PDB file of C-alpha atoms in Angstrom:
ATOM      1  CA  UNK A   1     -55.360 -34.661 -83.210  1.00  0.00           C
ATOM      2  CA  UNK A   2     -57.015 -35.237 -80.083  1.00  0.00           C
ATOM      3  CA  UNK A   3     -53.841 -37.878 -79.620  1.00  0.00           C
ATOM      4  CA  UNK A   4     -51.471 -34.615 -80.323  1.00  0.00           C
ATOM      5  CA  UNK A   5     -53.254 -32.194 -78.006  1.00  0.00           C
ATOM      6  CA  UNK A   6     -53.469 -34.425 -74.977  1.00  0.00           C
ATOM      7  CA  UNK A   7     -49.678 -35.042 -75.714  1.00  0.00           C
ATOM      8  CA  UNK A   8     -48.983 -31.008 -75.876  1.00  0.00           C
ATOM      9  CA  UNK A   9     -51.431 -30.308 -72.242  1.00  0.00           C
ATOM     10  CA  UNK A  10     -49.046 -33.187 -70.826  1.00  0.00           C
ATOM     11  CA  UNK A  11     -45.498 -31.958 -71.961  1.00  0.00           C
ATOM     12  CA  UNK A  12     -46.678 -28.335 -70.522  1.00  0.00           C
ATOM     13  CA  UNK A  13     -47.811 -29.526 -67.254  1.00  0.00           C
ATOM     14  CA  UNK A  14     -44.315 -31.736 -67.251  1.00  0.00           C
ATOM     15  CA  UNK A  15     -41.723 -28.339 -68.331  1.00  0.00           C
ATOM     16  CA  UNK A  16     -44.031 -26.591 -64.939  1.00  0.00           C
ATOM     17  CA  UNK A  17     -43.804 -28.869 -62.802  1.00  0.00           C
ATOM     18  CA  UNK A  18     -39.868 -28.943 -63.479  1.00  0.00           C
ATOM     19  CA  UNK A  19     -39.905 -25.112 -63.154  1.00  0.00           C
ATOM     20  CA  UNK A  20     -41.986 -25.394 -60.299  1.00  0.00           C
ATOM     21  CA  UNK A  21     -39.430 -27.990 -59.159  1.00  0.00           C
ATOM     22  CA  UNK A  22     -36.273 -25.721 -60.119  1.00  0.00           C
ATOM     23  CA  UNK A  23     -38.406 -22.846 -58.038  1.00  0.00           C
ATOM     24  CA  UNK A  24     -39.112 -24.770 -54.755  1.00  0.00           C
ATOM     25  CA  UNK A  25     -35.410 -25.911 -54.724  1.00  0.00           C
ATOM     26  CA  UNK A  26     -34.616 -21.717 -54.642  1.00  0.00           C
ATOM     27  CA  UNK A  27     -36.627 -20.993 -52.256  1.00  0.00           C
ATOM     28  CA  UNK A  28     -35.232 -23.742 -50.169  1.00  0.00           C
ATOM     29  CA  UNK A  29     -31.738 -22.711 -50.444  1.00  0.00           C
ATOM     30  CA  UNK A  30     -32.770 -18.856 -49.992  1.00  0.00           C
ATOM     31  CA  UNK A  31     -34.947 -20.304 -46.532  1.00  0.00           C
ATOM     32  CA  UNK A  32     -31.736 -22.316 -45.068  1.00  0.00           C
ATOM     33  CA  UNK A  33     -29.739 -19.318 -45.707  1.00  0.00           C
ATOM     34  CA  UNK A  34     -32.538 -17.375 -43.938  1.00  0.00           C
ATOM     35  CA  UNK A  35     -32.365 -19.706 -41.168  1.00  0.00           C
ATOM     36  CA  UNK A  36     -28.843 -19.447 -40.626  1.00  0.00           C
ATOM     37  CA  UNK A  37     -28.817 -15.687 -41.060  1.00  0.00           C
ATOM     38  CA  UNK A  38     -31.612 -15.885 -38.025  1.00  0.00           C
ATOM     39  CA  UNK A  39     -29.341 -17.609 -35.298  1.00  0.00           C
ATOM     40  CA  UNK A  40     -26.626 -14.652 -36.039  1.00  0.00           C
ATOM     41  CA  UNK A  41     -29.350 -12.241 -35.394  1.00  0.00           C
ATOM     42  CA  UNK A  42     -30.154 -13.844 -32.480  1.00  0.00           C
ATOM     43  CA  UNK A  43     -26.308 -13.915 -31.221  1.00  0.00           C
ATOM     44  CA  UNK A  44     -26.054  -9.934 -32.055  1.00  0.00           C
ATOM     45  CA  UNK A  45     -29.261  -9.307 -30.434  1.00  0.00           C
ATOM     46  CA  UNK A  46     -28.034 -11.112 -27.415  1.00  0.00           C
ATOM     47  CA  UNK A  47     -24.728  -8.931 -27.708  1.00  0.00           C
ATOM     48  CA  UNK A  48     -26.722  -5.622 -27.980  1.00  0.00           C
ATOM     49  CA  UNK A  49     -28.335  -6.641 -24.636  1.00  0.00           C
ATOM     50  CA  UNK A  50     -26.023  -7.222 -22.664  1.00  0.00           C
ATOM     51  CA  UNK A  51     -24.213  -4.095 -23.999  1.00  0.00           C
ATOM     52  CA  UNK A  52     -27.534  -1.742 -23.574  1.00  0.00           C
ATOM     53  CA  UNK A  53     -27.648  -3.568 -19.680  1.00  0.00           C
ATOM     54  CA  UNK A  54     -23.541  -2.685 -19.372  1.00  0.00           C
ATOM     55  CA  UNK A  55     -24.414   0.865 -20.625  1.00  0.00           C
ATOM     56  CA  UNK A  56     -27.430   1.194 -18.343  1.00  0.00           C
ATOM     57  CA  UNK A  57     -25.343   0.310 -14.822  1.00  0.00           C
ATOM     58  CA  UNK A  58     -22.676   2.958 -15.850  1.00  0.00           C
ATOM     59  CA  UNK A  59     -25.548   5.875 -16.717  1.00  0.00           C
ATOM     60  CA  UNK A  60     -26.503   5.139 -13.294  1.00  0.00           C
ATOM     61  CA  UNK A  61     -23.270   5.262 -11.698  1.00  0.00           C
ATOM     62  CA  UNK A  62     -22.661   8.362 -13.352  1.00  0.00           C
ATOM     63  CA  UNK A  63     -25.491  10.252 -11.895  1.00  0.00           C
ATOM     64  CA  UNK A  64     -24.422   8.768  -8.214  1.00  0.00           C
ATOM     65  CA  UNK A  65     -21.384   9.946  -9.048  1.00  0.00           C
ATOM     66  CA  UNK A  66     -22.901  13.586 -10.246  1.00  0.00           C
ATOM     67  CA  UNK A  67     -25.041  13.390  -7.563  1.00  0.00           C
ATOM     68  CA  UNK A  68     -22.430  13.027  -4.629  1.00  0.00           C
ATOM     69  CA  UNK A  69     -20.169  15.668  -6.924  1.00  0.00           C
ATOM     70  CA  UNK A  70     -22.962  18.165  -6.865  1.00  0.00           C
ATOM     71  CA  UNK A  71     -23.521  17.610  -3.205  1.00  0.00           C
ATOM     72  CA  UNK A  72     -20.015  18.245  -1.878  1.00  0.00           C
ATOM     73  CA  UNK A  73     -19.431  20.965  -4.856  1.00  0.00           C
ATOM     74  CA  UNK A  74     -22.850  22.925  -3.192  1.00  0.00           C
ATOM     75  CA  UNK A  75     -21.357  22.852   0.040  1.00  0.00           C
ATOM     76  CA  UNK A  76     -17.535  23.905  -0.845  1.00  0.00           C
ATOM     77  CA  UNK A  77     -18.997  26.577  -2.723  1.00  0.00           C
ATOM     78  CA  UNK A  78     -21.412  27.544   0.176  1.00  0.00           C
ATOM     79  CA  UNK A  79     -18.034  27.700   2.688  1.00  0.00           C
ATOM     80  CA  UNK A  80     -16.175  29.608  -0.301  1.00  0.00           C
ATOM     81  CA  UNK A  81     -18.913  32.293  -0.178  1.00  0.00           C
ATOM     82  CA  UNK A  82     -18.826  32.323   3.784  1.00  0.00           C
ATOM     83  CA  UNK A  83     -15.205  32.989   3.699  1.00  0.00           C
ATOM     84  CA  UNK A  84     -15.272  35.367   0.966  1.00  0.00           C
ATOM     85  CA  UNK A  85     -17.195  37.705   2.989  1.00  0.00           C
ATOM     86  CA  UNK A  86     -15.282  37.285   6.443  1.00  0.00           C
ATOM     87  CA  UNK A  87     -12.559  38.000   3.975  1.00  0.00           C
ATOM     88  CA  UNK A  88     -13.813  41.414   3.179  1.00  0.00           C
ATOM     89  CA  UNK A  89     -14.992  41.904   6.615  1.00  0.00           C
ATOM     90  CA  UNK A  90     -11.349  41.560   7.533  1.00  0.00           C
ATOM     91  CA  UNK A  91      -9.728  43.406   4.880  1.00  0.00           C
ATOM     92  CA  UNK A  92     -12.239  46.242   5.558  1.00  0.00           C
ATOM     93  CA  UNK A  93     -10.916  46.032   9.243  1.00  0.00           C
ATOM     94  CA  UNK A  94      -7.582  45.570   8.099  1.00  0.00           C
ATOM     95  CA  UNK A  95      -8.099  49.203   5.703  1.00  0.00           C
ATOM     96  CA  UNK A  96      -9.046  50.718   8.555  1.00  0.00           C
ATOM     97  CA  UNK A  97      -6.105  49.795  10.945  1.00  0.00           C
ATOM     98  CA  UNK A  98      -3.544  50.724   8.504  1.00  0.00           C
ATOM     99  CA  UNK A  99      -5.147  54.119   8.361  1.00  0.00           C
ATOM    100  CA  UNK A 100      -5.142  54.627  12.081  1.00  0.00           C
ATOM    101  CA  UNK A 101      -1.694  52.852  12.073  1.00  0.00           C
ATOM    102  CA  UNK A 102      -0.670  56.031   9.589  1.00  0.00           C
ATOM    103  CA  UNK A 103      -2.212  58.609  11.071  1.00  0.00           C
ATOM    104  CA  UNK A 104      -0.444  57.456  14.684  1.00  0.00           C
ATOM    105  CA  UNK A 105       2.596  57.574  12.510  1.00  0.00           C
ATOM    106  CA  UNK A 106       2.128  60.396  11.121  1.00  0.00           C
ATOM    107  CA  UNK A 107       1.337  61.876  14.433  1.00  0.00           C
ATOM    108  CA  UNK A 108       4.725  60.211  15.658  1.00  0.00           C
ATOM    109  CA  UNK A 109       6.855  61.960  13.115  1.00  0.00           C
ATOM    110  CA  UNK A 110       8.733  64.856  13.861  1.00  0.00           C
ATOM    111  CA  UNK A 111       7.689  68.076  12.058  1.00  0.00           C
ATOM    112  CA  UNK A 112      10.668  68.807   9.844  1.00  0.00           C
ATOM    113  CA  UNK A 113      11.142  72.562  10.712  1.00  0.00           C
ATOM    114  CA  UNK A 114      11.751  71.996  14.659  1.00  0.00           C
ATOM    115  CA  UNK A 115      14.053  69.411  13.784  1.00  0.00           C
ATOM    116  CA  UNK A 116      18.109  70.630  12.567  1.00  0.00           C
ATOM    117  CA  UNK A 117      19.132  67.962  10.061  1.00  0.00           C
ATOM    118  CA  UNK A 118      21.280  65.659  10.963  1.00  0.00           C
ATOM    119  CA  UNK A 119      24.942  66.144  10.110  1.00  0.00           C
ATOM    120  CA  UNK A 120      26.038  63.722   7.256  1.00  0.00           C
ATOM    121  CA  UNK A 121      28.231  60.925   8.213  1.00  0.00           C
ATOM    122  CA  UNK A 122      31.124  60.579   6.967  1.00  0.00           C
ATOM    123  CA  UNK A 123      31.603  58.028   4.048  1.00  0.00           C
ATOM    124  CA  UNK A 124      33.752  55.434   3.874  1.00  0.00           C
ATOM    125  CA  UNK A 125      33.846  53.099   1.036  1.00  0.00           C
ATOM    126  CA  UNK A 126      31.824  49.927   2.587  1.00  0.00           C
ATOM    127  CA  UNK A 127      29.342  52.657   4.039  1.00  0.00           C
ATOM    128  CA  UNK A 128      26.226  51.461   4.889  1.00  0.00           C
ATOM    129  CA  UNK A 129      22.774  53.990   4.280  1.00  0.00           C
ATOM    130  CA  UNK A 130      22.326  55.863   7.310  1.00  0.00           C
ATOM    131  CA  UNK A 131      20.202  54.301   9.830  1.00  0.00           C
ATOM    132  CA  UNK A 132      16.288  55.181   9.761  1.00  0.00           C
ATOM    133  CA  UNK A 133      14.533  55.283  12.769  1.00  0.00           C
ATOM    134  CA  UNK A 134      11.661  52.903  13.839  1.00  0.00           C
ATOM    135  CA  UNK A 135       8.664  55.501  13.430  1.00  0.00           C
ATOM    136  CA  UNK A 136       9.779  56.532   9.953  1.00  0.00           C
ATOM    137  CA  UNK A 137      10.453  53.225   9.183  1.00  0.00           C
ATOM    138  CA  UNK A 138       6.820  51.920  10.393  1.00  0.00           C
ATOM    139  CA  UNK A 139       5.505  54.888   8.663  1.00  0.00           C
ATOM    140  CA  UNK A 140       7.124  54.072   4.960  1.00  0.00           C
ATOM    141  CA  UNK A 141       6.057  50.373   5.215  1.00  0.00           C
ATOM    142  CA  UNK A 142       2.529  51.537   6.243  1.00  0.00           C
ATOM    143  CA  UNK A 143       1.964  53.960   3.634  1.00  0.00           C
ATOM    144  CA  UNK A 144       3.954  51.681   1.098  1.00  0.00           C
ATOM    145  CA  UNK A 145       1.310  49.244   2.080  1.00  0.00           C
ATOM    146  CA  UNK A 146      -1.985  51.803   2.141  1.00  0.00           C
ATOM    147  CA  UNK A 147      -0.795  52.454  -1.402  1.00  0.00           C
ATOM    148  CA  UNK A 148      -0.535  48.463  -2.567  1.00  0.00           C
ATOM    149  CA  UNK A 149      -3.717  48.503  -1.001  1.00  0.00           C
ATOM    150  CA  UNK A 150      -5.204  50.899  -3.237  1.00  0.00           C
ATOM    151  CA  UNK A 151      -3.975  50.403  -6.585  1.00  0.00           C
ATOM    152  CA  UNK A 152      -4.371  46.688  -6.522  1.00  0.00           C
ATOM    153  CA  UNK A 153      -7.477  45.746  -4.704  1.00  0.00           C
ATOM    154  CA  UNK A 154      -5.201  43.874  -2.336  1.00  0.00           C
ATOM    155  CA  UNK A 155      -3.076  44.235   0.236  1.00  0.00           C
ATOM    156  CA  UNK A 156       0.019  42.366  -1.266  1.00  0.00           C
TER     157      UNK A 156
END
């Protein structure tokens, strides 16, 4: 029996050292594979620096770029407010000369009573309107204007 028992211990350390075998041969295959899988890593790692560097340079362009666009916008929009009030300073003026302009016109005109009408021409087919003189005419086109001026905001 002792015969049979030392034969049994034997034949059990012999079917674990196989699976230990069959094991180590596993993990050897699984380690290569690990080994190959780390040079890939490597290459993508590589790849992601040199696209994080790429990325980096053009983040700083950009704010150059926002930075000189920010400097030349602040000073347009500086000159855009300097001439946005010498343009109401000069459409203020400008309000005022058309009213003197119609009240000199208005002065101008002849008062209708002291004046007789004038006779009608006579009309021919290819007629023309009769002519209107230069103070009424000055007169219409200010107050035509003075009007533009005030429903619109703007003088044309």
């Amino acid at each position: 029996m002792s015969h049979f028992l030392g034969v049994v211990i034997e034949s059990l350390v012999a079917i674990l050292l196989m699976l230990t075998i069959g094991y180590c041969m596993l993990l050897n295959k699984r380690l290569k594979r690990l080994k190959a899988d780390e040079s890939s890593l490597k290459a993508t790692i590589a790849e992601l620096i040199t696209a994080t560097e790429i990325a980096e340079r053009a983040i700083g362009g950009l704010k150059h770029t926002v930075r000189d666009v920010n400097e030349n916008l602040g000073s347009q929009l500086t000159a855009a407010t300097e001439m946005s009030a010498q343009l109401k300073l000069q459409l203020s003026e400008c309000d005022g000369v058309v009213r003197r302009l119609s009240k000199i016109t208005l002065a101008a005109r002849p008062s209708t009573s002291a004046v007789a009408p004038e006779p009608a021409p006579v009309s021919t087919p290819a007629a023309a309107p009769a002519p209107v003189s230069n103070a009424k005419a000055v007169a219409a086109a200010a107050q035509a204007f003075s009007e533009r001026r005030r429903s619109n905001g703007l003088a044309a």
